[in-house]
Amino acid sequence: MGEDELVIDPWGSAQSTDYDRIMAQFGLTPMDRLLLPEPTKLHRRGIVFAHRDVDQVLEAHRTGNPFGVLTGLMPSGQMHLGHSMVVEQAKWFQRLGGDVTIAVADLESQATRGIALQKGREVALSEYIAHYAALGLDPQKTNVYFQSTRPVVQRLGFQLGKRTNLNEFESIYGFSGETNLAHVQAPLVQVGDILHPQLDEFGGLRPVVVPVGVDQDPHLRLTRGLASKTNWFNIKPSSARGMLVSLSIHDENAAAFGQLPNGRVDRERVGHVFDRVVEAAERLGFSDIISSPKQGHVHLPSATQRDTHGLRLELLRLEREMGGLGLLAPSSTYHHFAVGMTGDKMSSSQPKTTLFLRDDLATVEKKIKRAFSGGQPTVEEHRRLGGNPDIDVAYQYMMYFFEDDDAYLAELNSAFRSGALLAGEMKQRCIDSATAWMKNLQERRDETAHLVNDFLADDSR
Ligand code: TRP
C-alpha cells in the first residue's frame, strides 16, 4: 500500500471529510442530481454526493422492475440527527417503489461494543425503529430483522469468506496482527446482510442499493468484490465491437461447466452451457449472436454498454438455474456528514456535538445557542466582513435537517455572507426550524408508536 493511500476505518472515531480524495481513490461516481426523480433536499443540496452503480436501481424504477434498499443500524446509544439521513434516503427509495430491509447489527454491536443481544433488541426497537416509524418509513414496505436470528446472513458471510483473505482485509480496513477477529467476522456478516435480500426467499434477484456515509464504504467494496468473485459469467466489452460473455470457472461450477477431475474437458457439457448463454441472449432480443466455445466466449456484436445491466441480470438468472448463487454486486450512495455542533465530528458519545432525537426543546435551544458559529467575533466586523455559512452550524443544520424550503435557505445564505444577518439571528432561525421539526417528530413518534412491531419481519417478532 502506498504511503499516502487512505484507509477508512468504519469503527474508528476519525472521520475523513476529504471527499474528493475519497472519490478519486475509491472510484466513486459523482451523483448527477439531474437524473434523480423527485429529489429530496439531501439530493438537491448535493449532500448525497456520490454513488456506485445507482443507475441500475434508477433503471429498475424507470422500467417498473423491482429493486430493494438495504440499510443497517448499530443498536447502541441514542439515535441522533446524523442517523436520520439514511432514513430520509430509504424513504425516498421507498416512494420510488423499492422495498426496504433493515439489518439490526446486534451481532456486530455485541462483538464490537459489548452490548448483549437482548439489550440490542430493546434499543433497536425503542430507540431506532420507533424513530424510523416517526420519520415516515412505511411499515408495510419495510422489513426489520436481527443478524442474530437470521442464520442465512451468517451462512452467506461464512460461505463468501472463502473468497477473501487477511491480505485483502489488511488493505481494505488497515488490519494488523493485533486486530480482534470480531472485526473480521462483523464485515463478513455485513456482506451477508447486504446480499441476502437477493436470495429467492427474501425477494429474489433485483438491484439492491445501500445508502451510507463514506465511513461504511469499505464494507461495500468488500461486498461488491465478493459478489463478483462468485459470478459464473463475465461480461466485458469486445475489442472489436459489442460485448463478450465468458465463463468464470471456479470450484463451485467446475462440474457444471464440464471441467473433469482429471483435468480434461467435457466438450458436450461446455457446448450445452454455451447454448444456454445463447438462449439467454435471445430472450433479451439479440439475434446477432456468435457462440465460440473454443475461444471461450459468446460475442454479441450489437450489444452496447447500456445492455450490460439487462444482460447481467439474465446471466445471473441462468447461473441460479444451474446451481449458483447468482449475486448482483450491490449499488450504494454516499452522503456528506453534517458537522458536529461544536465544530468537530458528530458523535453519540459526545452529547454536545449533536442533537439526539429525544432531546427536549430546551436542550435543543441551548445546544444551538452554543453551537459553533461562522460569524465574525464582533457585530461591527460581521456587518463589514460578512459570515461564512459553510462552517456555521446553525445554517448547516437547517440545510441538512430542518429546512425544506430551498429559496428561504438561499436567502439566509446570502444575507449571512453579506453581513446583513447576524450570527445570533441565524441561530434564532435555526432554533425556530429545529423546534418545529422536533415538535412534529415528537407528535409523529406518539402517533406511530403502535406500529413498531409491524416493521418486524416474521422471523424477528
Ligand atoms: N456497520 C454498520 C454501522 O456501524 C451497521 C450495519 C450492519 C450496516 N449491517 C449493515 C450498515 C448493512 C449498512 C448495511 O452502523
GROMACS .gro file of C-alpha atoms and ligand atoms in nm:
model
  476
    1MET     CA    1   0.000   0.000   0.000
    2GLY     CA    2   0.138   0.340  -0.093
    3GLU     CA    3   0.223   0.576   0.188
    4ASP     CA    4  -0.036   0.834   0.109
    5GLU     CA    5  -0.316   0.586   0.050
    6LEU     CA    6  -0.616   0.650   0.265
    7VAL     CA    7  -0.762   0.367   0.473
    8ILE     CA    8  -1.109   0.421   0.614
    9ASP     CA    9  -1.177   0.256   0.948
   10PRO     CA   10  -1.552   0.206   0.986
   11TRP     CA   11  -1.516   0.160   1.364
   12GLY     CA   12  -1.276   0.444   1.424
   13SER     CA   13  -1.364   0.788   1.552
   14ALA     CA   14  -1.156   0.969   1.294
   15GLN     CA   15  -1.365   1.080   1.003
   16SER     CA   16  -1.220   1.173   0.671
   17THR     CA   17  -1.406   1.456   0.510
   18ASP     CA   18  -1.168   1.479   0.221
   19TYR     CA   19  -1.446   1.375  -0.011
   20ASP     CA   20  -1.268   1.449  -0.339
   21ARG     CA   21  -0.981   1.231  -0.239
   22ILE     CA   22  -1.211   0.951  -0.126
   23MET     CA   23  -1.400   0.969  -0.455
   24ALA     CA   24  -1.085   0.954  -0.661
   25GLN     CA   25  -0.910   0.685  -0.464
   26PHE     CA   26  -1.204   0.451  -0.430
   27GLY     CA   27  -1.365   0.519  -0.765
   28LEU     CA   28  -1.698   0.660  -0.653
   29THR     CA   29  -1.909   0.824  -0.922
   30PRO     CA   30  -2.035   1.178  -0.861
   31MET     CA   31  -2.411   1.185  -0.819
   32ASP     CA   32  -2.581   1.353  -1.110
   33ARG     CA   33  -2.873   1.532  -0.948
   34LEU     CA   34  -3.044   1.594  -1.278
   35LEU     CA   35  -3.106   1.223  -1.328
   36LEU     CA   36  -3.288   1.179  -1.000
   37PRO     CA   37  -3.667   1.163  -0.990
   38GLU     CA   38  -3.838   1.368  -0.716
   39PRO     CA   39  -3.508   1.453  -0.544
   40THR     CA   40  -3.514   1.514  -0.169
   41LYS     CA   41  -3.340   1.807  -0.006
   42LEU     CA   42  -3.038   1.585   0.053
   43HIS     CA   43  -3.011   1.531  -0.322
   44ARG     CA   44  -3.097   1.886  -0.427
   45ARG     CA   45  -2.827   2.024  -0.197
   46GLY     CA   46  -2.555   1.785  -0.307
   47ILE     CA   47  -2.539   1.621   0.037
   48VAL     CA   48  -2.584   1.282  -0.128
   49PHE     CA   49  -2.281   1.334  -0.344
   50ALA     CA   50  -2.163   1.005  -0.490
   51HIS     CA   51  -2.265   0.652  -0.573
   52ARG     CA   52  -2.168   0.319  -0.717
   53ASP     CA   53  -2.398   0.174  -0.981
   54VAL     CA   54  -2.705   0.367  -0.873
   55ASP     CA   55  -2.804   0.364  -1.239
   56GLN     CA   56  -2.915   0.004  -1.216
   57VAL     CA   57  -3.157   0.100  -0.942
   58LEU     CA   58  -3.291   0.402  -1.127
   59GLU     CA   59  -3.335   0.190  -1.436
   60ALA     CA   60  -3.536  -0.067  -1.238
   61HIS     CA   61  -3.751   0.222  -1.115
   62ARG     CA   62  -3.796   0.362  -1.466
   63THR     CA   63  -3.888   0.027  -1.618
   64GLY     CA   64  -4.120  -0.074  -1.335
   65ASN     CA   65  -3.896  -0.355  -1.217
   66PRO     CA   66  -3.838  -0.443  -0.854
   67PHE     CA   67  -3.546  -0.310  -0.655
   68GLY     CA   68  -3.454  -0.313  -0.290
   69VAL     CA   69  -3.290  -0.088  -0.035
   70LEU     CA   70  -3.084  -0.225   0.248
   71THR     CA   71  -2.955  -0.045   0.549
   72GLY     CA   72  -2.831  -0.146   0.890
   73LEU     CA   73  -2.817   0.006   1.233
   74MET     CA   74  -2.597  -0.043   1.535
   75PRO     CA   75  -2.832  -0.079   1.831
   76SER     CA   76  -2.620   0.115   2.074
   77GLY     CA   77  -2.667   0.456   2.224
   78GLN     CA   78  -2.930   0.707   2.127
   79MET     CA   79  -3.040   0.795   1.779
   80HIS     CA   80  -2.923   1.139   1.667
   81LEU     CA   81  -2.976   1.364   1.370
   82GLY     CA   82  -2.689   1.210   1.174
   83HIS     CA   83  -2.865   0.874   1.179
   84SER     CA   84  -3.177   1.025   1.025
   85MET     CA   85  -3.007   1.086   0.690
   86VAL     CA   86  -3.013   0.723   0.589
   87VAL     CA   87  -3.379   0.704   0.687
   88GLU     CA   88  -3.453   1.004   0.466
   89GLN     CA   89  -3.292   0.826   0.172
   90ALA     CA   90  -3.457   0.492   0.243
   91LYS     CA   91  -3.792   0.674   0.244
   92TRP     CA   92  -3.713   0.828  -0.092
   93PHE     CA   93  -3.624   0.492  -0.249
   94GLN     CA   94  -3.938   0.351  -0.090
   95ARG     CA   95  -4.150   0.622  -0.251
   96LEU     CA   96  -3.992   0.531  -0.583
   97GLY     CA   97  -4.112   0.174  -0.537
   98GLY     CA   98  -3.827  -0.001  -0.356
   99ASP     CA   99  -3.874  -0.249  -0.076
  100VAL     CA  100  -3.670  -0.173   0.236
  101THR     CA  101  -3.478  -0.420   0.451
  102ILE     CA  102  -3.317  -0.309   0.776
  103ALA     CA  103  -3.049  -0.512   0.948
  104VAL     CA  104  -3.020  -0.468   1.321
  105ALA     CA  105  -2.648  -0.529   1.367
  106ASP     CA  106  -2.690  -0.692   1.706
  107LEU     CA  107  -2.409  -0.941   1.648
  108GLU     CA  108  -2.176  -0.660   1.547
  109SER     CA  109  -2.267  -0.442   1.841
  110GLN     CA  110  -2.230  -0.734   2.081
  111ALA     CA  111  -1.885  -0.813   1.946
  112THR     CA  112  -1.750  -0.463   1.898
  113ARG     CA  113  -1.932  -0.269   2.172
  114GLY     CA  114  -2.021  -0.528   2.431
  115ILE     CA  115  -2.398  -0.485   2.401
  116ALA     CA  116  -2.588  -0.800   2.498
  117LEU     CA  117  -2.826  -0.930   2.231
  118GLN     CA  118  -3.136  -0.875   2.442
  119LYS     CA  119  -3.030  -0.520   2.518
  120GLY     CA  120  -2.955  -0.462   2.150
  121ARG     CA  121  -3.303  -0.576   2.062
  122GLU     CA  122  -3.464  -0.337   2.311
  123VAL     CA  123  -3.254  -0.043   2.195
  124ALA     CA  124  -3.321  -0.120   1.830
  125LEU     CA  125  -3.696  -0.118   1.880
  126SER     CA  126  -3.748   0.157   2.134
  127GLU     CA  127  -3.490   0.397   2.002
  128TYR     CA  128  -3.422   0.327   1.634
  129ILE     CA  129  -3.727   0.162   1.483
  130ALA     CA  130  -3.956   0.390   1.686
  131HIS     CA  131  -3.788   0.684   1.512
  132TYR     CA  132  -3.783   0.520   1.170
  133ALA     CA  133  -4.159   0.494   1.208
  134ALA     CA  134  -4.190   0.854   1.326
  135LEU     CA  135  -3.974   0.977   1.038
  136GLY     CA  136  -4.221   0.820   0.797
  137LEU     CA  137  -4.096   0.486   0.672
  138ASP     CA  138  -4.385   0.270   0.562
  139PRO     CA  139  -4.416  -0.041   0.781
  140GLN     CA  140  -4.592  -0.228   0.502
  141LYS     CA  141  -4.288  -0.198   0.278
  142THR     CA  142  -4.015  -0.237   0.540
  143ASN     CA  143  -3.866  -0.549   0.694
  144VAL     CA  144  -3.655  -0.522   1.004
  145TYR     CA  145  -3.455  -0.825   1.113
  146PHE     CA  146  -3.180  -0.913   1.361
  147GLN     CA  147  -2.846  -1.052   1.248
  148SER     CA  148  -2.853  -1.298   1.536
  149THR     CA  149  -3.184  -1.458   1.435
  150ARG     CA  150  -3.142  -1.473   1.059
  151PRO     CA  151  -2.898  -1.762   1.008
  152VAL     CA  152  -2.880  -1.714   0.634
  153VAL     CA  153  -2.686  -1.386   0.666
  154GLN     CA  154  -2.429  -1.560   0.883
  155ARG     CA  155  -2.414  -1.857   0.647
  156LEU     CA  156  -2.368  -1.636   0.345
  157GLY     CA  157  -2.091  -1.443   0.519
  158PHE     CA  158  -1.919  -1.766   0.613
  159GLN     CA  159  -1.951  -1.905   0.261
  160LEU     CA  160  -1.817  -1.591   0.093
  161GLY     CA  161  -1.534  -1.567   0.343
  162LYS     CA  162  -1.369  -1.827   0.129
  163ARG     CA  163  -1.321  -1.570  -0.147
  164THR     CA  164  -1.119  -1.322   0.055
  165ASN     CA  165  -0.819  -1.337   0.288
  166LEU     CA  166  -0.635  -1.142   0.555
  167ASN     CA  167  -0.432  -0.953   0.298
  168GLU     CA  168  -0.748  -0.810   0.150
  169PHE     CA  169  -0.873  -0.719   0.498
  170GLU     CA  170  -0.544  -0.552   0.567
  171SER     CA  171  -0.566  -0.341   0.255
  172ILE     CA  172  -0.936  -0.256   0.289
  173TYR     CA  173  -0.953  -0.197   0.665
  174GLY     CA  174  -0.592  -0.149   0.766
  175PHE     CA  175  -0.594  -0.455   0.990
  176SER     CA  176  -0.282  -0.586   1.156
  177GLY     CA  177  -0.182  -0.888   1.360
  178GLU     CA  178  -0.344  -0.743   1.673
  179THR     CA  179  -0.682  -0.691   1.511
  180ASN     CA  180  -0.960  -0.856   1.704
  181LEU     CA  181  -1.131  -1.122   1.495
  182ALA     CA  182  -1.470  -0.968   1.570
  183HIS     CA  183  -1.358  -0.707   1.319
  184VAL     CA  184  -1.310  -0.981   1.063
  185GLN     CA  185  -1.638  -1.154   1.137
  186ALA     CA  186  -1.854  -0.842   1.154
  187PRO     CA  187  -1.778  -0.735   0.795
  188LEU     CA  188  -1.850  -1.086   0.672
  189VAL     CA  189  -2.187  -1.083   0.843
  190GLN     CA  190  -2.245  -0.741   0.691
  191VAL     CA  191  -2.172  -0.890   0.350
  192GLY     CA  192  -2.448  -1.139   0.432
  193ASP     CA  193  -2.677  -0.850   0.534
  194ILE     CA  194  -2.622  -0.668   0.208
  195LEU     CA  195  -2.652  -0.963  -0.028
  196HIS     CA  196  -2.922  -1.181   0.125
  197PRO     CA  197  -3.225  -0.976   0.008
  198GLN     CA  198  -3.147  -1.106  -0.341
  199LEU     CA  199  -3.198  -1.466  -0.236
  200ASP     CA  200  -3.519  -1.619  -0.362
  201GLU     CA  201  -3.678  -1.643  -0.017
  202PHE     CA  202  -3.610  -1.272   0.050
  203GLY     CA  203  -3.744  -1.115  -0.266
  204GLY     CA  204  -3.524  -1.267  -0.534
  205LEU     CA  205  -3.275  -1.128  -0.782
  206ARG     CA  206  -3.301  -0.750  -0.812
  207PRO     CA  207  -3.073  -0.449  -0.771
  208VAL     CA  208  -3.024  -0.357  -0.406
  209VAL     CA  209  -2.894  -0.017  -0.302
  210VAL     CA  210  -2.723   0.063   0.029
  211PRO     CA  211  -2.728   0.432   0.129
  212VAL     CA  212  -2.435   0.502   0.361
  213GLY     CA  213  -2.189   0.759   0.485
  214VAL     CA  214  -1.845   0.715   0.333
  215ASP     CA  215  -1.720   0.554   0.653
  216GLN     CA  216  -1.911   0.239   0.553
  217ASP     CA  217  -1.764   0.220   0.203
  218PRO     CA  218  -1.501  -0.041   0.297
  219HIS     CA  219  -1.786  -0.283   0.363
  220LEU     CA  220  -1.930  -0.210   0.022
  221ARG     CA  221  -1.601  -0.258  -0.155
  222LEU     CA  222  -1.564  -0.592   0.018
  223THR     CA  223  -1.920  -0.697  -0.063
  224ARG     CA  224  -1.905  -0.594  -0.427
  225GLY     CA  225  -1.578  -0.778  -0.473
  226LEU     CA  226  -1.706  -1.094  -0.311
  227ALA     CA  227  -2.032  -1.096  -0.504
  228SER     CA  228  -1.847  -1.051  -0.833
  229LYS     CA  229  -1.599  -1.326  -0.750
  230THR     CA  230  -1.881  -1.577  -0.712
  231ASN     CA  231  -2.029  -1.497  -1.054
  232TRP     CA  232  -2.028  -1.774  -1.315
  233PHE     CA  233  -2.031  -1.547  -1.619
  234ASN     CA  234  -1.823  -1.243  -1.710
  235ILE     CA  235  -1.932  -0.965  -1.939
  236LYS     CA  236  -1.684  -0.732  -2.100
  237PRO     CA  237  -1.668  -0.502  -2.399
  238SER     CA  238  -1.528  -0.666  -2.710
  239SER     CA  239  -1.218  -0.508  -2.859
  240ALA     CA  240  -1.397  -0.516  -3.194
  241ARG     CA  241  -1.746  -0.405  -3.107
  242GLY     CA  242  -2.027  -0.525  -2.886
  243MET     CA  243  -1.990  -0.736  -2.574
  244LEU     CA  244  -1.831  -1.069  -2.488
  245VAL     CA  245  -1.972  -1.317  -2.240
  246SER     CA  246  -1.729  -1.573  -2.100
  247LEU     CA  247  -1.731  -1.839  -1.830
  248SER     CA  248  -1.564  -1.774  -1.499
  249ILE     CA  249  -1.462  -2.118  -1.386
  250HIS     CA  250  -1.406  -2.192  -1.018
  251ASP     CA  251  -1.451  -2.490  -0.791
  252GLU     CA  252  -1.823  -2.434  -0.736
  253ASN     CA  253  -1.910  -2.451  -1.104
  254ALA     CA  254  -1.631  -2.669  -1.242
  255ALA     CA  255  -1.856  -2.973  -1.269
  256ALA     CA  256  -2.147  -2.780  -1.419
  257PHE     CA  257  -1.905  -2.627  -1.670
  258GLY     CA  258  -1.769  -2.965  -1.780
  259GLN     CA  259  -1.428  -2.942  -1.617
  260LEU     CA  260  -1.347  -3.305  -1.540
  261PRO     CA  261  -1.149  -3.400  -1.229
  262ASN     CA  262  -0.874  -3.548  -1.447
  263GLY     CA  263  -0.814  -3.207  -1.600
  264ARG     CA  264  -0.991  -3.283  -1.925
  265VAL     CA  265  -1.292  -3.101  -2.058
  266ASP     CA  266  -1.632  -3.246  -2.136
  267ARG     CA  267  -1.690  -3.070  -2.469
  268GLU     CA  268  -2.051  -3.167  -2.490
  269ARG     CA  269  -2.119  -3.019  -2.149
  270VAL     CA  270  -1.940  -2.696  -2.242
  271GLY     CA  271  -2.136  -2.680  -2.567
  272HIS     CA  272  -2.455  -2.711  -2.367
  273VAL     CA  273  -2.354  -2.425  -2.135
  274PHE     CA  274  -2.281  -2.205  -2.436
  275ASP     CA  275  -2.622  -2.293  -2.583
  276ARG     CA  276  -2.783  -2.173  -2.263
  277VAL     CA  277  -2.592  -1.845  -2.281
  278VAL     CA  278  -2.713  -1.804  -2.640
  279GLU     CA  279  -3.072  -1.868  -2.528
  280ALA     CA  280  -3.033  -1.607  -2.256
  281ALA     CA  281  -2.917  -1.354  -2.516
  282GLU     CA  282  -3.208  -1.447  -2.740
  283ARG     CA  283  -3.453  -1.389  -2.456
  284LEU     CA  284  -3.316  -1.034  -2.438
  285GLY     CA  285  -3.391  -0.986  -2.807
  286PHE     CA  286  -3.045  -1.024  -2.957
  287SER     CA  287  -3.039  -1.203  -3.289
  288ASP     CA  288  -2.680  -1.146  -3.388
  289ILE     CA  289  -2.505  -1.394  -3.156
  290ILE     CA  290  -2.172  -1.561  -3.226
  291SER     CA  291  -2.101  -1.853  -2.999
  292SER     CA  292  -1.737  -1.969  -2.990
  293PRO     CA  293  -1.686  -2.230  -2.719
  294LYS     CA  294  -1.332  -2.289  -2.846
  295GLN     CA  295  -1.237  -1.927  -2.792
  296GLY     CA  296  -1.426  -1.930  -2.469
  297HIS     CA  297  -1.684  -1.661  -2.536
  298VAL     CA  298  -2.018  -1.565  -2.682
  299HIS     CA  299  -1.993  -1.246  -2.884
  300LEU     CA  300  -2.287  -1.005  -2.908
  301PRO     CA  301  -2.170  -0.756  -3.173
  302SER     CA  302  -2.475  -0.531  -3.145
  303ALA     CA  303  -2.474  -0.507  -2.767
  304THR     CA  304  -2.370  -0.175  -2.610
  305GLN     CA  305  -2.273  -0.064  -2.262
  306ARG     CA  306  -2.637   0.013  -2.199
  307ASP     CA  307  -2.730  -0.352  -2.245
  308THR     CA  308  -2.489  -0.464  -1.974
  309HIS     CA  309  -2.730  -0.441  -1.686
  310GLY     CA  310  -3.006  -0.644  -1.853
  311LEU     CA  311  -2.754  -0.895  -1.975
  312ARG     CA  312  -2.603  -0.932  -1.631
  313LEU     CA  313  -2.942  -0.997  -1.471
  314GLU     CA  314  -3.027  -1.258  -1.734
  315LEU     CA  315  -2.694  -1.435  -1.682
  316LEU     CA  316  -2.740  -1.430  -1.304
  317ARG     CA  317  -3.079  -1.594  -1.356
  318LEU     CA  318  -2.911  -1.859  -1.569
  319GLU     CA  319  -2.643  -1.905  -1.303
  320ARG     CA  320  -2.912  -1.967  -1.043
  321GLU     CA  321  -3.084  -2.222  -1.266
  322MET     CA  322  -2.753  -2.401  -1.298
  323GLY     CA  323  -2.697  -2.409  -0.920
  324GLY     CA  324  -2.501  -2.089  -0.847
  325LEU     CA  325  -2.582  -1.808  -0.603
  326GLY     CA  326  -2.640  -1.556  -0.882
  327LEU     CA  327  -2.549  -1.247  -0.679
  328LEU     CA  328  -2.552  -0.895  -0.821
  329ALA     CA  329  -2.298  -0.654  -0.673
  330PRO     CA  330  -2.491  -0.401  -0.463
  331SER     CA  331  -2.531  -0.035  -0.554
  332SER     CA  332  -2.454   0.232  -0.297
  333THR     CA  333  -2.499   0.604  -0.237
  334TYR     CA  334  -2.283   0.826  -0.018
  335HIS     CA  335  -2.373   1.129   0.186
  336HIS     CA  336  -2.164   1.402   0.342
  337PHE     CA  337  -2.159   1.418   0.719
  338ALA     CA  338  -2.309   1.716   0.892
  339VAL     CA  339  -2.051   1.886   1.109
  340GLY     CA  340  -2.080   1.833   1.484
  341MET     CA  341  -2.239   2.121   1.675
  342THR     CA  342  -1.909   2.207   1.840
  343GLY     CA  343  -1.738   2.224   1.501
  344ASP     CA  344  -1.580   1.878   1.546
  345LYS     CA  345  -1.717   1.540   1.444
  346MET     CA  346  -2.073   1.447   1.540
  347SER     CA  347  -2.064   1.160   1.786
  348SER     CA  348  -2.317   0.984   2.010
  349SER     CA  349  -2.062   0.961   2.289
  350GLN     CA  350  -2.025   1.341   2.290
  351PRO     CA  351  -2.375   1.478   2.354
  352LYS     CA  352  -2.271   1.836   2.283
  353THR     CA  353  -2.179   1.752   1.926
  354THR     CA  354  -2.527   1.662   1.809
  355LEU     CA  355  -2.899   1.669   1.878
  356PHE     CA  356  -3.049   1.344   1.994
  357LEU     CA  357  -3.395   1.281   1.861
  358ARG     CA  358  -3.523   1.266   2.219
  359ASP     CA  359  -3.361   1.591   2.333
  360ASP     CA  360  -3.625   1.820   2.482
  361LEU     CA  361  -3.685   2.160   2.330
  362ALA     CA  362  -3.494   2.347   2.598
  363THR     CA  363  -3.188   2.130   2.532
  364VAL     CA  364  -3.223   2.184   2.159
  365GLU     CA  365  -3.232   2.557   2.210
  366LYS     CA  366  -2.934   2.551   2.443
  367LYS     CA  367  -2.722   2.337   2.209
  368ILE     CA  368  -2.797   2.559   1.910
  369LYS     CA  369  -2.718   2.875   2.108
  370ARG     CA  370  -2.378   2.728   2.199
  371ALA     CA  371  -2.310   2.584   1.854
  372PHE     CA  372  -2.004   2.675   1.652
  373SER     CA  373  -2.068   2.992   1.457
  374GLY     CA  374  -1.949   3.106   1.117
  375GLY     CA  375  -1.998   3.469   1.219
  376GLN     CA  376  -1.734   3.730   1.299
  377PRO     CA  377  -1.625   3.798   1.659
  378THR     CA  378  -1.800   4.135   1.677
  379VAL     CA  379  -2.116   4.276   1.523
  380GLU     CA  380  -1.918   4.555   1.364
  381GLU     CA  381  -1.681   4.309   1.192
  382HIS     CA  382  -1.970   4.086   1.091
  383ARG     CA  383  -2.153   4.374   0.924
  384ARG     CA  384  -1.835   4.473   0.746
  385LEU     CA  385  -1.688   4.132   0.650
  386GLY     CA  386  -1.989   3.902   0.649
  387GLY     CA  387  -2.008   3.546   0.786
  388ASN     CA  388  -1.936   3.206   0.644
  389PRO     CA  389  -2.243   2.980   0.622
  390ASP     CA  390  -2.028   2.684   0.511
  391ILE     CA  391  -1.898   2.644   0.865
  392ASP     CA  392  -2.193   2.791   1.052
  393VAL     CA  393  -2.360   2.507   1.241
  394ALA     CA  394  -2.699   2.677   1.264
  395TYR     CA  395  -2.710   2.727   0.889
  396GLN     CA  396  -2.571   2.382   0.817
  397TYR     CA  397  -2.832   2.212   1.036
  398MET     CA  398  -3.114   2.393   0.861
  399MET     CA  399  -2.966   2.281   0.531
  400TYR     CA  400  -2.913   1.918   0.634
  401PHE     CA  401  -3.212   1.858   0.855
  402PHE     CA  402  -3.471   2.118   0.935
  403GLU     CA  403  -3.546   2.337   0.633
  404ASP     CA  404  -3.719   2.209   0.325
  405ASP     CA  405  -3.754   2.544   0.153
  406ASP     CA  406  -3.462   2.599  -0.086
  407ALA     CA  407  -3.547   2.963  -0.153
  408TYR     CA  408  -3.559   3.054   0.216
  409LEU     CA  409  -3.226   2.880   0.268
  410ALA     CA  410  -3.068   3.068  -0.023
  411GLU     CA  411  -3.188   3.394   0.132
  412LEU     CA  412  -3.032   3.307   0.467
  413ASN     CA  413  -2.711   3.211   0.294
  414SER     CA  414  -2.664   3.537   0.109
  415ALA     CA  415  -2.784   3.752   0.400
  416PHE     CA  416  -2.530   3.586   0.627
  417ARG     CA  417  -2.249   3.615   0.374
  418SER     CA  418  -2.319   3.984   0.321
  419GLY     CA  419  -2.332   4.054   0.693
  420ALA     CA  420  -2.698   4.158   0.689
  421LEU     CA  421  -2.793   3.857   0.901
  422LEU     CA  422  -2.607   3.827   1.231
  423ALA     CA  423  -2.479   3.504   1.385
  424GLY     CA  424  -2.729   3.527   1.671
  425GLU     CA  425  -3.011   3.586   1.424
  426MET     CA  426  -2.906   3.281   1.226
  427LYS     CA  427  -2.913   3.077   1.544
  428GLN     CA  428  -3.262   3.203   1.622
  429ARG     CA  429  -3.382   3.099   1.275
  430CYS     CA  430  -3.231   2.758   1.336
  431ILE     CA  431  -3.397   2.732   1.678
  432ASP     CA  432  -3.731   2.813   1.516
  433SER     CA  433  -3.691   2.550   1.243
  434ALA     CA  434  -3.549   2.291   1.481
  435THR     CA  435  -3.829   2.346   1.731
  436ALA     CA  436  -4.095   2.296   1.467
  437TRP     CA  437  -3.917   1.988   1.335
  438MET     CA  438  -3.865   1.831   1.677
  439LYS     CA  439  -4.223   1.902   1.784
  440ASN     CA  440  -4.350   1.736   1.474
  441LEU     CA  441  -4.121   1.440   1.534
  442GLN     CA  442  -4.246   1.403   1.893
  443GLU     CA  443  -4.606   1.402   1.775
  444ARG     CA  444  -4.534   1.154   1.500
  445ARG     CA  445  -4.347   0.934   1.747
  446ASP     CA  446  -4.656   0.914   1.968
  447GLU     CA  447  -4.884   0.851   1.673
  448THR     CA  448  -4.667   0.575   1.527
  449ALA     CA  449  -4.551   0.404   1.847
  450HIS     CA  450  -4.803   0.126   1.798
  451LEU     CA  451  -4.656   0.047   1.454
  452VAL     CA  452  -4.311  -0.057   1.571
  453ASN     CA  453  -4.392  -0.428   1.571
  454ASP     CA  454  -4.535  -0.404   1.220
  455PHE     CA  455  -4.184  -0.328   1.094
  456LEU     CA  456  -4.050  -0.661   1.212
  457ALA     CA  457  -4.006  -0.943   0.964
  458ASP     CA  458  -4.183  -1.267   1.051
  459ASP     CA  459  -3.859  -1.429   1.170
  460SER     CA  460  -3.790  -1.138   1.404
  461ARG     CA  461  -4.114  -1.083   1.600
  462TRP     N1  462  -2.182  -0.147   1.042
  462TRP     C1  463  -2.297  -0.057   1.039
  462TRP     C2  464  -2.274   0.057   1.140
  462TRP     O1  465  -2.171   0.063   1.202
  462TRP     C3  466  -2.425  -0.129   1.068
  462TRP     C4  467  -2.461  -0.227   0.960
  462TRP     C5  468  -2.470  -0.362   0.974
  462TRP     C6  469  -2.494  -0.195   0.825
  462TRP     N2  470  -2.510  -0.417   0.855
  462TRP     C7  471  -2.523  -0.319   0.764
  462TRP     C8  472  -2.499  -0.078   0.753
  462TRP     C9  473  -2.557  -0.325   0.631
  462TRP    C10  474  -2.532  -0.083   0.618
  462TRP    C11  475  -2.561  -0.207   0.558
  462TRP     O2  476  -2.359   0.139   1.157
   0.00000   0.00000   0.00000
